[in-house]
Amino acid sequence: MDDLTLSERLRQRGVSRRGFMKFCAATASMMALPPILIPKVAAALEQARRPSVIWLSFQECTGCTESLTRSHAPSLEGLIFDHISLDYHHTLQAASGDAAEHAREEAMKKHWGEYLLVVDGSIPLGENGNFSAIAGISNLEMLKEVAEGAAAIVSVGTCAAYGGLPMANPNPTGAVSVEEIIKDKPIVNVPGCPPIPTVITGVLAHFLTFGKLPELDHLKRPKVFFGQNIHDRCYRRPFYERGQFAETFDDEGARKGWCLFKLGCKGPTTYNACATARWNQGTSWPVESGHGCIGCSEPGFWDAGGFYRALSLPFTDVGETILTAGAAGIAVGAAAAVLNKKTKSDAVNNRETITIKDLEKES
Amino acid sequence: MDANELLSWARGPGFDIALTIFVAGMLLRLLEILALGKKPDLSPPRGSGPKGGAATIMTRMLPRKQVFDKEPLRIINGYVLHIGFFIVLFLYGPHIVLFESFLGFGWPALPSGVIDAVGAITIVSLVAALVLRLNNKVLRFLSSRDDYVAWVVTLLPVLTGYLAYNHLVAPYTMMLALHLLSVELLLVVAPFTKLTHMFSFAMARWYQGYQAGRRGVES
Amino acid sequence: MSAPSVEKGIQAIKAQIDAPVASFFSACVHCGLCAEACLFYTETGDPKYTPINKVEPMRRIWEKEYTLFGKAKAAFGMSKAVDEETFAEWETLVYDGCSLCGRCSLVCPVGNDISGMIRKIREGFAAAGHAPEGLIGASTRAVEIGSPMGVKLPAVQAQIKHLRKNTGLDVPIDAKGAEYLVLLSSMEIMNFPEYLEAIARIMYQAGKTWTIASKAFEATNSGVQIGVSDIAKLLVSRVVDAADELGVKTVISPECGHAFTAIRWDGANLIGREYGFEVKHILEVLDEFVSQGLIKTEGKEDAKLTYHDPCQIARKGGVVKQPRNLLNKIATNFVEMEDGGVMNWCCSGGGGVSANERADELKLTAFNRKKSQLQALGVDTLVTACANCRLTLEEGLEENEMDLPVVGLTEMLAEYLVEEKPIEEAKEEA
Amino acid sequence: MSISNDIEFRDALNGLDLAQQREVGALFVESVLSLSSDPRVTQAVNAAKDGALEEEAMNLVRHSIKVAALHAHTRCGADGEWNDQAGYFVARAAEACVEPEGRSQGKGPAWKAAMSARMACTCLAAEGDEDSHDSESQTQYQILTSYLDA
């Protein structure tokens, strides 16, 4: 654990002052900060001590980790990682067994109250938490224990943020999100399945730069990345406006890059930065590759009526509902009809013939 | 109940229940009407009943000059709000996707920019309809709770749809959920208010037209 | 038979409600356009005369008795009752304030036949003892004496003798096998005897066999106006039986509005079977005779005149172009009233309103519509084809100091018939 | 010149000018005046006979006899009284006598008065059986003959 500042370390790696300033500009722009703040970002990053980060992985598929540490992303993500002290990460750390846990306790003790807790994966409550444990400690217990000394918690990935796929119906493990357990710590949800790498590092960079969490929306997601829905920034939007939809994944419309609304795209109801930041260093993103957005950064996206069911379609089969309802309507209607016929025929049959004698009231 | 859960409920059980009540309710009303039957007309006919019935369904789409001259604004506004409502409902891309899902066929959509404009006009027209209703002594006299309930449940879907499309007032997910819920409210309420006229208008015109056609009188 | 009561009234209305009525109430959107077409509203400005409001009691009964939703509302006490007070309050709307002119039915955007419903609801009001004095009297006389105005056969025979004296033409009574059975309305027999004379001369010139039935010379049907199908059936059966007995080919309905509706449209449905003969309005017959060249006219009336379409004949009877054909043959300066023809305004006295003394003042107010329609035209003569319209118009015009003679079309046509030789026969006979 | 049937009667009447027609008409009304008790009828009869009456006064009379005739008719649906109805026809006959020019519809005022007067008599026959109708037309023939001879 050396105490070199970020800028000193950069110089060790042979990155010039200018290179460093370019890096700060990129970070600022990515966080939609105005250019005049670049010197401020630069100043903050220069002083940034290597924050201690404890990464807890619970019921997760390592997708978030995979997304974050892809080797072929050497640029700014790699730099960031060289400059945070990742004190505990199952997949990445060399140590294992007691040594690993010891390292974690050591880090916690050393940076109590200052370290950043990053969580991916949901926490099972079923069997009082014993569906998933690390070194004999249930995720539930470990989360509580580590969270206590954390300065802030970042739930990376939809599982940690909102429960994720483990929580999908019938949710056998009783999986829940971090925020459902930890109520007394500032939490940032960085949903996505997985989130975009630059979104994760962006949040960390923001924490590094400003020492506090970014502005969050009503689902505790950084507005800078989750403030707009995909649909509004989608390059296929004009086709949506003209009602030009691809009918199948390889029909003429699909080849022409028409809107994937009819193929279940959840862009309109999904808030994320895929359409702008895109994936794999801006190479592409789901829609651009011809597949509709599945709304992975939204709570409950896994049980939202199917990824390939258009947003304007209800979950159930409308035709079937109409038929069953029709049958019910006819049944009830027939009963009412019989009733009406009887009421009417009674009225007609019991009606006394009216003669001129029956017109005058005995007043 | 966050927006996504609300939307899922609205797209799931909400829609199912509403559609069931709508279809069953309307069929119930239809059968309740038909059950009362109609005595055949034995008078010597001059023309054909069915032709008259079909003709009247068309002729009553246009007002008579004498009545139009009396209330041009109210009548024209009636057209605006009906045609506007139909354009938004039947010619907007995503709506067509819904119809296609159970009809098995779709039709070309209007650009959603046009739909957006028509939606705005329809909302203004609906509000105008209420103002006209409140400012006319006959309508004030005639109107009952049923009229105002029918007005509200008809306005809400268009309003929420407009707000959703333009991403106003609330995030799109929530507004879309509210839009679907307002449609479901309309479907649930329709069979028990004057909104039954969406079907019974044709029956009424047919019955009067049938008699007129058979009698060889204009209708 | 039991005394009239609210229960009998409701029972009668329940019996009248059928699928069309149910569809009408399910279609009405309270748009108020029927009021704009009703002269009782336009001239009084009182929204209670809005046509669809006049059948509100029937709507309540329909909703409560014939819809599950209505039954539920009633169970929770959320439905308005139909009681003695309702009948009393609505009586003046259903009778005094409605001439069954059918204009509202024609403009209703969803196609509701409102005047048809008012005819039906009157069944309930009559059964509940809420029919107007005048109509009860007229119906009683019609059933007991044979004519709402108490006209008996001797009166007709006297007129026939008078006619034979004047024109030498005979009016056959109960002539079996005649082609036409001519009906007369009491108004014509009493107030406009020229009609019978015109018929005689026309039939003679056309060379058609015709007759009057001693047991059924009366065309009017108070049962249709008061709204009691049982009485209407009794009255119309007399005509049908006479026509069958005499074996006529065609029954001619005279210059009377509701009589045409009674015999042409309601009759077969009242007696429950189809006729064995045709029914035509006198104008239809005249138009046929003229177009077949059976009767020829000479000379034309040059006074500026217009034609008032009686509602039951034009709008509800479909006899619209015939009077125009006839008038164009005998008048040089025939002009149409604005809204003339199918959309014509009512004279304000039809549907039993003129026989209902209580409605006189309302009737005169409603007449203003017809007054402005006529004032706009400035004609010298007003021609019509319904005796009741004629008198209602005469009274209205008189009340408004408008000096405008009102003439029956048949009578006028007879004036321009080419003279025939029977007068000579009369000479030898005298 | 003797008049024995309606053709001669009508031709003779058509030969008269308006003033004469009114005078003869008035005579016809007088012969059945007993059937009406309405003073306005006699007023109209006098006006018809007074050729020199100015237009303005004549209009007043016309209006009053028109109202008289209207009010005498039997209301639609009302219980008809043939005796009253006779009065209606007398009033109508009087009204014909003071009818303004050009109201022909093919019939002269005198002829209309004559016909209405005869109908007034027919009304009496409607109830009872005595038949004064035939005599009335003969009376009218004599009235016209004596008027023409004078």
PDB file of N, CA and C in Angstrom, chain C residues 338-400:
ATOM      1  N   GLU C 338     -89.169  27.647 -46.023  1.00  0.00           N
ATOM      2  CA  GLU C 338     -87.857  27.174 -45.562  1.00  0.00           C
ATOM      3  C   GLU C 338     -88.125  26.023 -44.590  1.00  0.00           C
ATOM      4  N   ASP C 339     -87.314  24.965 -44.669  1.00  0.00           N
ATOM      5  CA  ASP C 339     -87.544  23.736 -43.882  1.00  0.00           C
ATOM      6  C   ASP C 339     -88.790  23.003 -44.360  1.00  0.00           C
ATOM      7  N   GLY C 340     -89.313  23.350 -45.532  1.00  0.00           N
ATOM      8  CA  GLY C 340     -90.508  22.639 -46.041  1.00  0.00           C
ATOM      9  C   GLY C 340     -90.144  21.185 -46.327  1.00  0.00           C
ATOM     10  N   GLY C 341     -91.160  20.361 -46.538  1.00  0.00           N
ATOM     11  CA  GLY C 341     -90.915  18.947 -46.854  1.00  0.00           C
ATOM     12  C   GLY C 341     -90.684  18.142 -45.584  1.00  0.00           C
ATOM     13  N   VAL C 342     -89.716  17.234 -45.625  1.00  0.00           N
ATOM     14  CA  VAL C 342     -89.532  16.252 -44.540  1.00  0.00           C
ATOM     15  C   VAL C 342     -89.173  16.947 -43.227  1.00  0.00           C
ATOM     16  N   MET C 343     -88.497  18.081 -43.320  1.00  0.00           N
ATOM     17  CA  MET C 343     -88.061  18.744 -42.073  1.00  0.00           C
ATOM     18  C   MET C 343     -89.019  19.869 -41.657  1.00  0.00           C
ATOM     19  N   ASN C 344     -90.235  19.818 -42.193  1.00  0.00           N
ATOM     20  CA  ASN C 344     -91.163  20.921 -41.892  1.00  0.00           C
ATOM     21  C   ASN C 344     -91.460  21.007 -40.391  1.00  0.00           C
ATOM     22  N   TRP C 345     -91.753  22.239 -39.968  1.00  0.00           N
ATOM     23  CA  TRP C 345     -92.119  22.443 -38.556  1.00  0.00           C
ATOM     24  C   TRP C 345     -93.608  22.104 -38.378  1.00  0.00           C
ATOM     25  N   CYS C 346     -93.946  21.585 -37.212  1.00  0.00           N
ATOM     26  CA  CYS C 346     -95.316  21.164 -36.932  1.00  0.00           C
ATOM     27  C   CYS C 346     -96.216  22.388 -36.785  1.00  0.00           C
ATOM     28  N   CYS C 347     -97.533  22.183 -37.069  1.00  0.00           N
ATOM     29  CA  CYS C 347     -98.471  23.312 -36.933  1.00  0.00           C
ATOM     30  C   CYS C 347     -98.699  23.594 -35.454  1.00  0.00           C
ATOM     31  N   SER C 348     -98.223  22.689 -34.570  1.00  0.00           N
ATOM     32  CA  SER C 348     -98.264  22.780 -33.097  1.00  0.00           C
ATOM     33  C   SER C 348     -99.542  22.172 -32.522  1.00  0.00           C
ATOM     34  N   GLY C 349    -100.424  21.631 -33.425  1.00  0.00           N
ATOM     35  CA  GLY C 349    -101.679  21.123 -32.867  1.00  0.00           C
ATOM     36  C   GLY C 349    -101.834  19.612 -32.995  1.00  0.00           C
ATOM     37  N   GLY C 350    -100.840  18.953 -33.592  1.00  0.00           N
ATOM     38  CA  GLY C 350    -101.006  17.525 -33.863  1.00  0.00           C
ATOM     39  C   GLY C 350    -100.865  16.661 -32.609  1.00  0.00           C
ATOM     40  N   GLY C 351    -100.960  15.342 -32.813  1.00  0.00           N
ATOM     41  CA  GLY C 351    -100.704  14.377 -31.738  1.00  0.00           C
ATOM     42  C   GLY C 351    -101.624  14.563 -30.536  1.00  0.00           C
ATOM     43  N   GLY C 352    -102.797  15.134 -30.765  1.00  0.00           N
ATOM     44  CA  GLY C 352    -103.744  15.278 -29.654  1.00  0.00           C
ATOM     45  C   GLY C 352    -103.619  16.590 -28.919  1.00  0.00           C
ATOM     46  N   VAL C 353    -102.659  17.423 -29.280  1.00  0.00           N
ATOM     47  CA  VAL C 353    -102.466  18.699 -28.555  1.00  0.00           C
ATOM     48  C   VAL C 353    -103.687  19.597 -28.751  1.00  0.00           C
ATOM     49  N   SER C 354    -104.238  19.612 -29.999  1.00  0.00           N
ATOM     50  CA  SER C 354    -105.362  20.537 -30.265  1.00  0.00           C
ATOM     51  C   SER C 354    -106.613  20.070 -29.527  1.00  0.00           C
ATOM     52  N   ALA C 355    -106.700  18.792 -29.224  1.00  0.00           N
ATOM     53  CA  ALA C 355    -107.912  18.308 -28.530  1.00  0.00           C
ATOM     54  C   ALA C 355    -107.750  18.450 -27.018  1.00  0.00           C
ATOM     55  N   ASN C 356    -106.623  19.021 -26.616  1.00  0.00           N
ATOM     56  CA  ASN C 356    -106.329  19.086 -25.172  1.00  0.00           C
ATOM     57  C   ASN C 356    -106.374  20.556 -24.751  1.00  0.00           C
ATOM     58  N   GLU C 357    -107.517  20.978 -24.217  1.00  0.00           N
ATOM     59  CA  GLU C 357    -107.714  22.407 -23.940  1.00  0.00           C
ATOM     60  C   GLU C 357    -106.629  22.996 -23.035  1.00  0.00           C
ATOM     61  N   ARG C 358    -106.164  22.156 -22.104  1.00  0.00           N
ATOM     62  CA  ARG C 358    -105.146  22.642 -21.159  1.00  0.00           C
ATOM     63  C   ARG C 358    -103.890  23.115 -21.907  1.00  0.00           C
ATOM     64  N   ALA C 359    -103.700  22.591 -23.135  1.00  0.00           N
ATOM     65  CA  ALA C 359    -102.446  22.876 -23.852  1.00  0.00           C
ATOM     66  C   ALA C 359    -102.577  24.095 -24.760  1.00  0.00           C
ATOM     67  N   ASP C 360    -103.749  24.737 -24.750  1.00  0.00           N
ATOM     68  CA  ASP C 360    -103.968  25.801 -25.742  1.00  0.00           C
ATOM     69  C   ASP C 360    -102.882  26.870 -25.707  1.00  0.00           C
ATOM     70  N   GLU C 361    -102.558  27.347 -24.499  1.00  0.00           N
ATOM     71  CA  GLU C 361    -101.605  28.464 -24.420  1.00  0.00           C
ATOM     72  C   GLU C 361    -100.233  28.020 -24.931  1.00  0.00           C
ATOM     73  N   LEU C 362     -99.821  26.817 -24.491  1.00  0.00           N
ATOM     74  CA  LEU C 362     -98.518  26.286 -24.923  1.00  0.00           C
ATOM     75  C   LEU C 362     -98.515  26.129 -26.449  1.00  0.00           C
ATOM     76  N   LYS C 363     -99.676  25.672 -26.962  1.00  0.00           N
ATOM     77  CA  LYS C 363     -99.787  25.436 -28.412  1.00  0.00           C
ATOM     78  C   LYS C 363     -99.556  26.745 -29.165  1.00  0.00           C
ATOM     79  N   LEU C 364    -100.146  27.830 -28.630  1.00  0.00           N
ATOM     80  CA  LEU C 364    -100.006  29.122 -29.324  1.00  0.00           C
ATOM     81  C   LEU C 364     -98.560  29.603 -29.275  1.00  0.00           C
ATOM     82  N   THR C 365     -97.900  29.347 -28.139  1.00  0.00           N
ATOM     83  CA  THR C 365     -96.482  29.729 -28.071  1.00  0.00           C
ATOM     84  C   THR C 365     -95.690  28.939 -29.114  1.00  0.00           C
ATOM     85  N   ALA C 366     -95.960  27.651 -29.159  1.00  0.00           N
ATOM     86  CA  ALA C 366     -95.225  26.801 -30.117  1.00  0.00           C
ATOM     87  C   ALA C 366     -95.516  27.250 -31.542  1.00  0.00           C
ATOM     88  N   PHE C 367     -96.696  27.775 -31.764  1.00  0.00           N
ATOM     89  CA  PHE C 367     -97.100  28.191 -33.121  1.00  0.00           C
ATOM     90  C   PHE C 367     -96.167  29.283 -33.650  1.00  0.00           C
ATOM     91  N   ASN C 368     -95.521  30.020 -32.748  1.00  0.00           N
ATOM     92  CA  ASN C 368     -94.644  31.103 -33.211  1.00  0.00           C
ATOM     93  C   ASN C 368     -93.615  30.587 -34.217  1.00  0.00           C
ATOM     94  N   ARG C 369     -93.222  29.327 -34.052  1.00  0.00           N
ATOM     95  CA  ARG C 369     -92.225  28.759 -34.979  1.00  0.00           C
ATOM     96  C   ARG C 369     -92.815  28.783 -36.391  1.00  0.00           C
ATOM     97  N   LYS C 370     -94.075  28.362 -36.469  1.00  0.00           N
ATOM     98  CA  LYS C 370     -94.733  28.286 -37.789  1.00  0.00           C
ATOM     99  C   LYS C 370     -94.965  29.710 -38.294  1.00  0.00           C
ATOM    100  N   LYS C 371     -95.251  30.604 -37.366  1.00  0.00           N
ATOM    101  CA  LYS C 371     -95.505  32.004 -37.763  1.00  0.00           C
ATOM    102  C   LYS C 371     -94.256  32.575 -38.435  1.00  0.00           C
ATOM    103  N   SER C 372     -93.116  32.413 -37.795  1.00  0.00           N
ATOM    104  CA  SER C 372     -91.891  33.009 -38.375  1.00  0.00           C
ATOM    105  C   SER C 372     -91.564  32.315 -39.699  1.00  0.00           C
ATOM    106  N   GLN C 373     -91.881  31.025 -39.774  1.00  0.00           N
ATOM    107  CA  GLN C 373     -91.624  30.292 -41.026  1.00  0.00           C
ATOM    108  C   GLN C 373     -92.467  30.903 -42.154  1.00  0.00           C
ATOM    109  N   LEU C 374     -93.702  31.276 -41.822  1.00  0.00           N
ATOM    110  CA  LEU C 374     -94.601  31.828 -42.854  1.00  0.00           C
ATOM    111  C   LEU C 374     -94.282  33.286 -43.131  1.00  0.00           C
ATOM    112  N   GLN C 375     -93.987  34.029 -42.052  1.00  0.00           N
ATOM    113  CA  GLN C 375     -93.712  35.463 -42.236  1.00  0.00           C
ATOM    114  C   GLN C 375     -92.541  35.645 -43.188  1.00  0.00           C
ATOM    115  N   ALA C 376     -91.575  34.749 -43.080  1.00  0.00           N
ATOM    116  CA  ALA C 376     -90.370  34.874 -43.926  1.00  0.00           C
ATOM    117  C   ALA C 376     -90.754  34.765 -45.396  1.00  0.00           C
ATOM    118  N   LEU C 377     -91.897  34.145 -45.661  1.00  0.00           N
ATOM    119  CA  LEU C 377     -92.225  33.834 -47.060  1.00  0.00           C
ATOM    120  C   LEU C 377     -93.160  34.892 -47.674  1.00  0.00           C
ATOM    121  N   GLY C 378     -94.118  35.373 -46.860  1.00  0.00           N
ATOM    122  CA  GLY C 378     -95.038  36.389 -47.383  1.00  0.00           C
ATOM    123  C   GLY C 378     -95.867  35.835 -48.522  1.00  0.00           C
ATOM    124  N   VAL C 379     -96.718  34.834 -48.237  1.00  0.00           N
ATOM    125  CA  VAL C 379     -97.577  34.275 -49.298  1.00  0.00           C
ATOM    126  C   VAL C 379     -99.023  34.730 -49.071  1.00  0.00           C
ATOM    127  N   ASP C 380     -99.870  34.511 -50.108  1.00  0.00           N
ATOM    128  CA  ASP C 380    -101.276  34.924 -49.993  1.00  0.00           C
ATOM    129  C   ASP C 380    -102.156  33.776 -49.530  1.00  0.00           C
ATOM    130  N   THR C 381    -101.742  32.547 -49.829  1.00  0.00           N
ATOM    131  CA  THR C 381    -102.578  31.399 -49.453  1.00  0.00           C
ATOM    132  C   THR C 381    -101.692  30.296 -48.879  1.00  0.00           C
ATOM    133  N   LEU C 382    -102.230  29.583 -47.916  1.00  0.00           N
ATOM    134  CA  LEU C 382    -101.491  28.456 -47.317  1.00  0.00           C
ATOM    135  C   LEU C 382    -102.308  27.200 -47.583  1.00  0.00           C
ATOM    136  N   VAL C 383    -101.685  26.268 -48.274  1.00  0.00           N
ATOM    137  CA  VAL C 383    -102.380  25.013 -48.601  1.00  0.00           C
ATOM    138  C   VAL C 383    -101.855  23.922 -47.672  1.00  0.00           C
ATOM    139  N   THR C 384    -102.720  23.044 -47.200  1.00  0.00           N
ATOM    140  CA  THR C 384    -102.224  21.896 -46.426  1.00  0.00           C
ATOM    141  C   THR C 384    -103.107  20.692 -46.713  1.00  0.00           C
ATOM    142  N   ALA C 385    -102.877  19.572 -46.021  1.00  0.00           N
ATOM    143  CA  ALA C 385    -103.637  18.362 -46.328  1.00  0.00           C
ATOM    144  C   ALA C 385    -104.048  17.656 -45.043  1.00  0.00           C
ATOM    145  N   CYS C 386    -104.336  18.436 -44.028  1.00  0.00           N
ATOM    146  CA  CYS C 386    -104.808  17.832 -42.772  1.00  0.00           C
ATOM    147  C   CYS C 386    -105.771  18.822 -42.125  1.00  0.00           C
ATOM    148  N   ALA C 387    -106.986  18.346 -41.865  1.00  0.00           N
ATOM    149  CA  ALA C 387    -108.041  19.247 -41.342  1.00  0.00           C
ATOM    150  C   ALA C 387    -107.616  19.864 -40.008  1.00  0.00           C
ATOM    151  N   ASN C 388    -106.967  19.062 -39.167  1.00  0.00           N
ATOM    152  CA  ASN C 388    -106.559  19.595 -37.856  1.00  0.00           C
ATOM    153  C   ASN C 388    -105.482  20.661 -38.028  1.00  0.00           C
ATOM    154  N   CYS C 389    -104.526  20.380 -38.953  1.00  0.00           N
ATOM    155  CA  CYS C 389    -103.500  21.409 -39.232  1.00  0.00           C
ATOM    156  C   CYS C 389    -104.195  22.691 -39.672  1.00  0.00           C
ATOM    157  N   ARG C 390    -105.171  22.496 -40.567  1.00  0.00           N
ATOM    158  CA  ARG C 390    -105.856  23.664 -41.140  1.00  0.00           C
ATOM    159  C   ARG C 390    -106.425  24.554 -40.048  1.00  0.00           C
ATOM    160  N   LEU C 391    -107.141  23.925 -39.125  1.00  0.00           N
ATOM    161  CA  LEU C 391    -107.793  24.747 -38.086  1.00  0.00           C
ATOM    162  C   LEU C 391    -106.770  25.304 -37.115  1.00  0.00           C
ATOM    163  N   THR C 392    -105.757  24.471 -36.778  1.00  0.00           N
ATOM    164  CA  THR C 392    -104.721  24.975 -35.851  1.00  0.00           C
ATOM    165  C   THR C 392    -104.005  26.163 -36.490  1.00  0.00           C
ATOM    166  N   LEU C 393    -103.743  26.050 -37.800  1.00  0.00           N
ATOM    167  CA  LEU C 393    -103.072  27.151 -38.502  1.00  0.00           C
ATOM    168  C   LEU C 393    -103.978  28.379 -38.527  1.00  0.00           C
ATOM    169  N   GLU C 394    -105.254  28.134 -38.847  1.00  0.00           N
ATOM    170  CA  GLU C 394    -106.180  29.289 -38.913  1.00  0.00           C
ATOM    171  C   GLU C 394    -106.207  30.012 -37.570  1.00  0.00           C
ATOM    172  N   GLU C 395    -106.310  29.218 -36.471  1.00  0.00           N
ATOM    173  CA  GLU C 395    -106.379  29.854 -35.143  1.00  0.00           C
ATOM    174  C   GLU C 395    -105.076  30.604 -34.858  1.00  0.00           C
ATOM    175  N   GLY C 396    -103.971  29.948 -35.174  1.00  0.00           N
ATOM    176  CA  GLY C 396    -102.682  30.583 -34.885  1.00  0.00           C
ATOM    177  C   GLY C 396    -102.505  31.856 -35.682  1.00  0.00           C
ATOM    178  N   LEU C 397    -102.868  31.775 -36.973  1.00  0.00           N
ATOM    179  CA  LEU C 397    -102.695  32.964 -37.822  1.00  0.00           C
ATOM    180  C   LEU C 397    -103.583  34.087 -37.314  1.00  0.00           C
ATOM    181  N   GLU C 398    -104.802  33.681 -36.938  1.00  0.00           N
ATOM    182  CA  GLU C 398    -105.741  34.688 -36.429  1.00  0.00           C
ATOM    183  C   GLU C 398    -105.181  35.366 -35.169  1.00  0.00           C
ATOM    184  N   GLU C 399    -104.643  34.546 -34.293  1.00  0.00           N
ATOM    185  CA  GLU C 399    -104.104  35.050 -33.014  1.00  0.00           C
ATOM    186  C   GLU C 399    -102.972  36.047 -33.279  1.00  0.00           C
ATOM    187  N   ASN C 400    -102.280  35.824 -34.387  1.00  0.00           N
ATOM    188  CA  ASN C 400    -101.135  36.679 -34.698  1.00  0.00           C
ATOM    189  C   ASN C 400    -101.471  37.695 -35.794  1.00  0.00           C
TER     190      ASN C 400
END
